[in-house]
């Protein structure tokens, strides 16, 4: 533990002209007294660390000293490609590996380029979760991520409706969507890929006999399909899921403004396709309106969404939804008389 911290300290000083004891303590998550002891240990080991005294003082390396401990390990290299999503790294337990990787890259750069990571971080930031809710990191996410990195089979128990199911899975990839973690995996012995919400897992452990001592046993590994493309798989599966939600249909007569705004208040793809199909089928009527057939999740959802269009949309069918809008229009009219 201390050896890793000493290496990080040297890399920090190598990547910057000078750092105060307080800055080093914050980066290394230790006390300033520990930093003082670590610097003394490095000096005794022959690393030329110099301490400037005074208010503007700090620690620096003398004479352009450069360590050769800048080679990236596999975990660090992989984590570096995720460094733009810090919350995801923390959730998967890879924050330390990514930090070490960034330090090594920074230490290997020319002096005039060593602030590149800082300047980029101050200009671009990804905040993946949606508004108005605090995302929670699933307790078992680090275990799942560990299996994904190592291509290891796992035995997982998870909630499915009102029951708990156990499956032996080949975990291929993790996806963070609007603050929710999903796992793309194959069930052992089956060919199809499935998607699981990680927060529904109740237990994740090594596959096979439980008396194995080595969690990286070769028998626990699976042969990853070379042509599996996680982004393409997720895009296709997400589109299928979105379409599966649209179980009802409503018929609308829209003004030009209503047609423009329909994709903004309903499912975007469904709204765009409905308007395009209506325009391809014929010209607008004498009042410039078009008639569209729109897939919706339910009549209740459609009611809430289409109210936002006001007089720009007229519901033609089904009759029960048209009656709800007629009643809402009557109530609104009474209020504004």
PDB file of N, CA, C and O in Angstrom, residues 89-133:
ATOM      1  N   UNK A  89     -16.568   5.153 -13.119  1.00  0.00           N
ATOM      2  CA  UNK A  89     -15.342   4.559 -12.596  1.00  0.00           C
ATOM      3  C   UNK A  89     -15.457   4.289 -11.107  1.00  0.00           C
ATOM      4  O   UNK A  89     -15.051   3.239 -10.622  1.00  0.00           O
ATOM      5  N   UNK A  90     -15.996   5.251 -10.373  1.00  0.00           N
ATOM      6  CA  UNK A  90     -16.151   5.059  -8.926  1.00  0.00           C
ATOM      7  C   UNK A  90     -17.081   3.888  -8.639  1.00  0.00           C
ATOM      8  O   UNK A  90     -16.812   3.066  -7.773  1.00  0.00           O
ATOM      9  N   UNK A  91     -18.184   3.817  -9.368  1.00  0.00           N
ATOM     10  CA  UNK A  91     -19.142   2.754  -9.134  1.00  0.00           C
ATOM     11  C   UNK A  91     -18.567   1.374  -9.393  1.00  0.00           C
ATOM     12  O   UNK A  91     -18.899   0.415  -8.698  1.00  0.00           O
ATOM     13  N   UNK A  92     -17.692   1.248 -10.395  1.00  0.00           N
ATOM     14  CA  UNK A  92     -17.115  -0.049 -10.740  1.00  0.00           C
ATOM     15  C   UNK A  92     -15.840  -0.346  -9.962  1.00  0.00           C
ATOM     16  O   UNK A  92     -15.209  -1.378 -10.172  1.00  0.00           O
ATOM     17  N   UNK A  93     -15.422   0.577  -9.101  1.00  0.00           N
ATOM     18  CA  UNK A  93     -14.216   0.352  -8.307  1.00  0.00           C
ATOM     19  C   UNK A  93     -12.929   0.567  -9.067  1.00  0.00           C
ATOM     20  O   UNK A  93     -11.895  -0.003  -8.710  1.00  0.00           O
ATOM     21  N   UNK A  94     -12.960   1.398 -10.115  1.00  0.00           N
ATOM     22  CA  UNK A  94     -11.780   1.615 -10.951  1.00  0.00           C
ATOM     23  C   UNK A  94     -11.197   3.014 -10.827  1.00  0.00           C
ATOM     24  O   UNK A  94     -10.329   3.400 -11.604  1.00  0.00           O
ATOM     25  N   UNK A  95     -11.639   3.785  -9.847  1.00  0.00           N
ATOM     26  CA  UNK A  95     -11.180   5.166  -9.723  1.00  0.00           C
ATOM     27  C   UNK A  95      -9.683   5.236  -9.477  1.00  0.00           C
ATOM     28  O   UNK A  95      -8.976   6.067 -10.059  1.00  0.00           O
ATOM     29  N   UNK A  96      -9.158   4.365  -8.612  1.00  0.00           N
ATOM     30  CA  UNK A  96      -7.726   4.399  -8.308  1.00  0.00           C
ATOM     31  C   UNK A  96      -6.893   4.011  -9.524  1.00  0.00           C
ATOM     32  O   UNK A  96      -5.846   4.612  -9.785  1.00  0.00           O
ATOM     33  N   UNK A  97      -7.348   3.011 -10.262  1.00  0.00           N
ATOM     34  CA  UNK A  97      -6.611   2.589 -11.455  1.00  0.00           C
ATOM     35  C   UNK A  97      -6.581   3.706 -12.493  1.00  0.00           C
ATOM     36  O   UNK A  97      -5.558   3.954 -13.136  1.00  0.00           O
ATOM     37  N   UNK A  98      -7.707   4.388 -12.669  1.00  0.00           N
ATOM     38  CA  UNK A  98      -7.762   5.488 -13.636  1.00  0.00           C
ATOM     39  C   UNK A  98      -6.877   6.642 -13.201  1.00  0.00           C
ATOM     40  O   UNK A  98      -6.210   7.276 -14.020  1.00  0.00           O
ATOM     41  N   UNK A  99      -6.864   6.928 -11.898  1.00  0.00           N
ATOM     42  CA  UNK A  99      -6.013   8.008 -11.385  1.00  0.00           C
ATOM     43  C   UNK A  99      -4.545   7.692 -11.632  1.00  0.00           C
ATOM     44  O   UNK A  99      -3.775   8.557 -12.065  1.00  0.00           O
ATOM     45  N   UNK A 100      -4.149   6.448 -11.356  1.00  0.00           N
ATOM     46  CA  UNK A 100      -2.760   6.056 -11.592  1.00  0.00           C
ATOM     47  C   UNK A 100      -2.407   6.147 -13.071  1.00  0.00           C
ATOM     48  O   UNK A 100      -1.319   6.587 -13.452  1.00  0.00           O
ATOM     49  N   UNK A 101      -3.333   5.747 -13.934  1.00  0.00           N
ATOM     50  CA  UNK A 101      -3.090   5.799 -15.379  1.00  0.00           C
ATOM     51  C   UNK A 101      -2.914   7.235 -15.851  1.00  0.00           C
ATOM     52  O   UNK A 101      -2.022   7.533 -16.648  1.00  0.00           O
ATOM     53  N   UNK A 102      -3.770   8.128 -15.364  1.00  0.00           N
ATOM     54  CA  UNK A 102      -3.650   9.532 -15.771  1.00  0.00           C
ATOM     55  C   UNK A 102      -2.323  10.117 -15.318  1.00  0.00           C
ATOM     56  O   UNK A 102      -1.687  10.902 -16.037  1.00  0.00           O
ATOM     57  N   UNK A 103      -1.893   9.762 -14.102  1.00  0.00           N
ATOM     58  CA  UNK A 103      -0.609  10.255 -13.605  1.00  0.00           C
ATOM     59  C   UNK A 103       0.548   9.764 -14.476  1.00  0.00           C
ATOM     60  O   UNK A 103       1.474  10.515 -14.789  1.00  0.00           O
ATOM     61  N   UNK A 104       0.497   8.487 -14.871  1.00  0.00           N
ATOM     62  CA  UNK A 104       1.575   7.939 -15.681  1.00  0.00           C
ATOM     63  C   UNK A 104       1.623   8.594 -17.058  1.00  0.00           C
ATOM     64  O   UNK A 104       2.697   8.877 -17.588  1.00  0.00           O
ATOM     65  N   UNK A 105       0.439   8.820 -17.636  1.00  0.00           N
ATOM     66  CA  UNK A 105       0.404   9.499 -18.930  1.00  0.00           C
ATOM     67  C   UNK A 105       0.931  10.920 -18.793  1.00  0.00           C
ATOM     68  O   UNK A 105       1.733  11.384 -19.608  1.00  0.00           O
ATOM     69  N   UNK A 106       0.496  11.610 -17.749  1.00  0.00           N
ATOM     70  CA  UNK A 106       0.941  12.980 -17.534  1.00  0.00           C
ATOM     71  C   UNK A 106       2.446  13.051 -17.314  1.00  0.00           C
ATOM     72  O   UNK A 106       3.131  13.936 -17.815  1.00  0.00           O
ATOM     73  N   UNK A 107       2.974  12.080 -16.565  1.00  0.00           N
ATOM     74  CA  UNK A 107       4.408  12.080 -16.273  1.00  0.00           C
ATOM     75  C   UNK A 107       5.245  11.830 -17.520  1.00  0.00           C
ATOM     76  O   UNK A 107       6.403  12.238 -17.587  1.00  0.00           O
ATOM     77  N   UNK A 108       4.683  11.170 -18.517  1.00  0.00           N
ATOM     78  CA  UNK A 108       5.434  10.860 -19.726  1.00  0.00           C
ATOM     79  C   UNK A 108       5.359  11.973 -20.772  1.00  0.00           C
ATOM     80  O   UNK A 108       6.052  11.917 -21.785  1.00  0.00           O
ATOM     81  N   UNK A 109       4.509  12.983 -20.527  1.00  0.00           N
ATOM     82  CA  UNK A 109       4.359  14.074 -21.491  1.00  0.00           C
ATOM     83  C   UNK A 109       5.470  15.109 -21.338  1.00  0.00           C
ATOM     84  O   UNK A 109       6.130  15.198 -20.309  1.00  0.00           O
ATOM     85  N   UNK A 110       5.630  15.903 -22.379  1.00  0.00           N
ATOM     86  CA  UNK A 110       6.535  17.036 -22.286  1.00  0.00           C
ATOM     87  C   UNK A 110       6.017  18.028 -21.247  1.00  0.00           C
ATOM     88  O   UNK A 110       4.813  18.135 -21.028  1.00  0.00           O
ATOM     89  N   UNK A 111       6.924  18.771 -20.596  1.00  0.00           N
ATOM     90  CA  UNK A 111       6.485  19.692 -19.535  1.00  0.00           C
ATOM     91  C   UNK A 111       5.377  20.639 -19.962  1.00  0.00           C
ATOM     92  O   UNK A 111       4.461  20.918 -19.197  1.00  0.00           O
ATOM     93  N   UNK A 112       5.440  21.156 -21.188  1.00  0.00           N
ATOM     94  CA  UNK A 112       4.439  22.125 -21.620  1.00  0.00           C
ATOM     95  C   UNK A 112       3.070  21.490 -21.876  1.00  0.00           C
ATOM     96  O   UNK A 112       2.085  22.203 -22.091  1.00  0.00           O
ATOM     97  N   UNK A 113       2.992  20.165 -21.880  1.00  0.00           N
ATOM     98  CA  UNK A 113       1.724  19.489 -22.130  1.00  0.00           C
ATOM     99  C   UNK A 113       1.123  18.856 -20.885  1.00  0.00           C
ATOM    100  O   UNK A 113       0.047  18.268 -20.945  1.00  0.00           O
ATOM    101  N   UNK A 114       1.774  18.979 -19.742  1.00  0.00           N
ATOM    102  CA  UNK A 114       1.342  18.236 -18.560  1.00  0.00           C
ATOM    103  C   UNK A 114       0.065  18.767 -17.934  1.00  0.00           C
ATOM    104  O   UNK A 114      -0.532  18.119 -17.096  1.00  0.00           O
ATOM    105  N   UNK A 115      -0.341  19.955 -18.320  1.00  0.00           N
ATOM    106  CA  UNK A 115      -1.597  20.466 -17.777  1.00  0.00           C
ATOM    107  C   UNK A 115      -2.780  20.109 -18.675  1.00  0.00           C
ATOM    108  O   UNK A 115      -3.903  20.579 -18.456  1.00  0.00           O
ATOM    109  N   UNK A 116      -2.547  19.262 -19.689  1.00  0.00           N
ATOM    110  CA  UNK A 116      -3.614  18.941 -20.647  1.00  0.00           C
ATOM    111  C   UNK A 116      -4.818  18.308 -19.967  1.00  0.00           C
ATOM    112  O   UNK A 116      -5.962  18.620 -20.287  1.00  0.00           O
ATOM    113  N   UNK A 117      -4.572  17.399 -19.013  1.00  0.00           N
ATOM    114  CA  UNK A 117      -5.699  16.744 -18.346  1.00  0.00           C
ATOM    115  C   UNK A 117      -6.525  17.741 -17.554  1.00  0.00           C
ATOM    116  O   UNK A 117      -7.750  17.664 -17.507  1.00  0.00           O
ATOM    117  N   UNK A 118      -5.842  18.717 -16.929  1.00  0.00           N
ATOM    118  CA  UNK A 118      -6.567  19.716 -16.140  1.00  0.00           C
ATOM    119  C   UNK A 118      -7.372  20.639 -17.042  1.00  0.00           C
ATOM    120  O   UNK A 118      -8.546  20.912 -16.777  1.00  0.00           O
ATOM    121  N   UNK A 119      -6.762  21.105 -18.114  1.00  0.00           N
ATOM    122  CA  UNK A 119      -7.472  22.040 -18.995  1.00  0.00           C
ATOM    123  C   UNK A 119      -8.657  21.356 -19.664  1.00  0.00           C
ATOM    124  O   UNK A 119      -9.706  21.970 -19.846  1.00  0.00           O
ATOM    125  N   UNK A 120      -8.512  20.074 -20.033  1.00  0.00           N
ATOM    126  CA  UNK A 120      -9.640  19.359 -20.650  1.00  0.00           C
ATOM    127  C   UNK A 120     -10.761  19.155 -19.649  1.00  0.00           C
ATOM    128  O   UNK A 120     -11.938  19.331 -19.966  1.00  0.00           O
ATOM    129  N   UNK A 121     -10.391  18.797 -18.408  1.00  0.00           N
ATOM    130  CA  UNK A 121     -11.416  18.551 -17.385  1.00  0.00           C
ATOM    131  C   UNK A 121     -12.187  19.811 -17.035  1.00  0.00           C
ATOM    132  O   UNK A 121     -13.348  19.745 -16.622  1.00  0.00           O
ATOM    133  N   UNK A 122     -11.556  20.966 -17.178  1.00  0.00           N
ATOM    134  CA  UNK A 122     -12.236  22.216 -16.883  1.00  0.00           C
ATOM    135  C   UNK A 122     -13.136  22.681 -18.022  1.00  0.00           C
ATOM    136  O   UNK A 122     -13.905  23.624 -17.852  1.00  0.00           O
ATOM    137  N   UNK A 123     -13.062  22.020 -19.155  1.00  0.00           N
ATOM    138  CA  UNK A 123     -13.844  22.446 -20.320  1.00  0.00           C
ATOM    139  C   UNK A 123     -14.917  21.448 -20.737  1.00  0.00           C
ATOM    140  O   UNK A 123     -15.882  21.835 -21.393  1.00  0.00           O
ATOM    141  N   UNK A 124     -14.759  20.168 -20.367  1.00  0.00           N
ATOM    142  CA  UNK A 124     -15.730  19.148 -20.764  1.00  0.00           C
ATOM    143  C   UNK A 124     -16.016  18.234 -19.582  1.00  0.00           C
ATOM    144  O   UNK A 124     -15.107  17.741 -18.921  1.00  0.00           O
ATOM    145  N   UNK A 125     -17.301  18.001 -19.345  1.00  0.00           N
ATOM    146  CA  UNK A 125     -17.709  17.134 -18.242  1.00  0.00           C
ATOM    147  C   UNK A 125     -18.989  16.412 -18.638  1.00  0.00           C
ATOM    148  O   UNK A 125     -19.905  17.017 -19.195  1.00  0.00           O
ATOM    149  N   UNK A 126     -19.044  15.118 -18.357  1.00  0.00           N
ATOM    150  CA  UNK A 126     -20.227  14.309 -18.660  1.00  0.00           C
ATOM    151  C   UNK A 126     -20.978  14.028 -17.375  1.00  0.00           C
ATOM    152  O   UNK A 126     -20.434  13.455 -16.441  1.00  0.00           O
ATOM    153  N   UNK A 127     -22.240  14.442 -17.331  1.00  0.00           N
ATOM    154  CA  UNK A 127     -23.121  14.164 -16.193  1.00  0.00           C
ATOM    155  C   UNK A 127     -24.231  13.268 -16.715  1.00  0.00           C
ATOM    156  O   UNK A 127     -25.228  13.740 -17.250  1.00  0.00           O
ATOM    157  N   UNK A 128     -24.046  11.945 -16.580  1.00  0.00           N
ATOM    158  CA  UNK A 128     -24.930  10.986 -17.247  1.00  0.00           C
ATOM    159  C   UNK A 128     -26.338  10.899 -16.671  1.00  0.00           C
ATOM    160  O   UNK A 128     -27.300  10.795 -17.429  1.00  0.00           O
ATOM    161  N   UNK A 129     -26.525  10.899 -15.349  1.00  0.00           N
ATOM    162  CA  UNK A 129     -27.891  10.702 -14.825  1.00  0.00           C
ATOM    163  C   UNK A 129     -28.840  11.828 -15.196  1.00  0.00           C
ATOM    164  O   UNK A 129     -28.418  12.954 -15.473  1.00  0.00           O
ATOM    165  N   UNK A 130     -30.153  11.505 -15.196  1.00  0.00           N
ATOM    166  CA  UNK A 130     -31.161  12.507 -15.497  1.00  0.00           C
ATOM    167  C   UNK A 130     -31.405  13.427 -14.314  1.00  0.00           C
ATOM    168  O   UNK A 130     -30.888  13.224 -13.208  1.00  0.00           O
ATOM    169  N   UNK A 131     -32.214  14.445 -14.542  1.00  0.00           N
ATOM    170  CA  UNK A 131     -32.537  15.415 -13.501  1.00  0.00           C
ATOM    171  C   UNK A 131     -33.511  14.810 -12.488  1.00  0.00           C
ATOM    172  O   UNK A 131     -34.198  13.846 -12.760  1.00  0.00           O
ATOM    173  N   UNK A 132     -33.554  15.455 -11.323  1.00  0.00           N
ATOM    174  CA  UNK A 132     -34.574  15.231 -10.298  1.00  0.00           C
ATOM    175  C   UNK A 132     -34.538  13.848  -9.652  1.00  0.00           C
ATOM    176  O   UNK A 132     -35.500  13.407  -9.069  1.00  0.00           O
ATOM    177  N   UNK A 133     -33.429  13.161  -9.771  1.00  0.00           N
ATOM    178  CA  UNK A 133     -33.283  11.959  -8.949  1.00  0.00           C
ATOM    179  C   UNK A 133     -31.806  11.674  -8.753  1.00  0.00           C
ATOM    180  O   UNK A 133     -30.994  11.928  -9.632  1.00  0.00           O
TER     181      UNK A 133
END
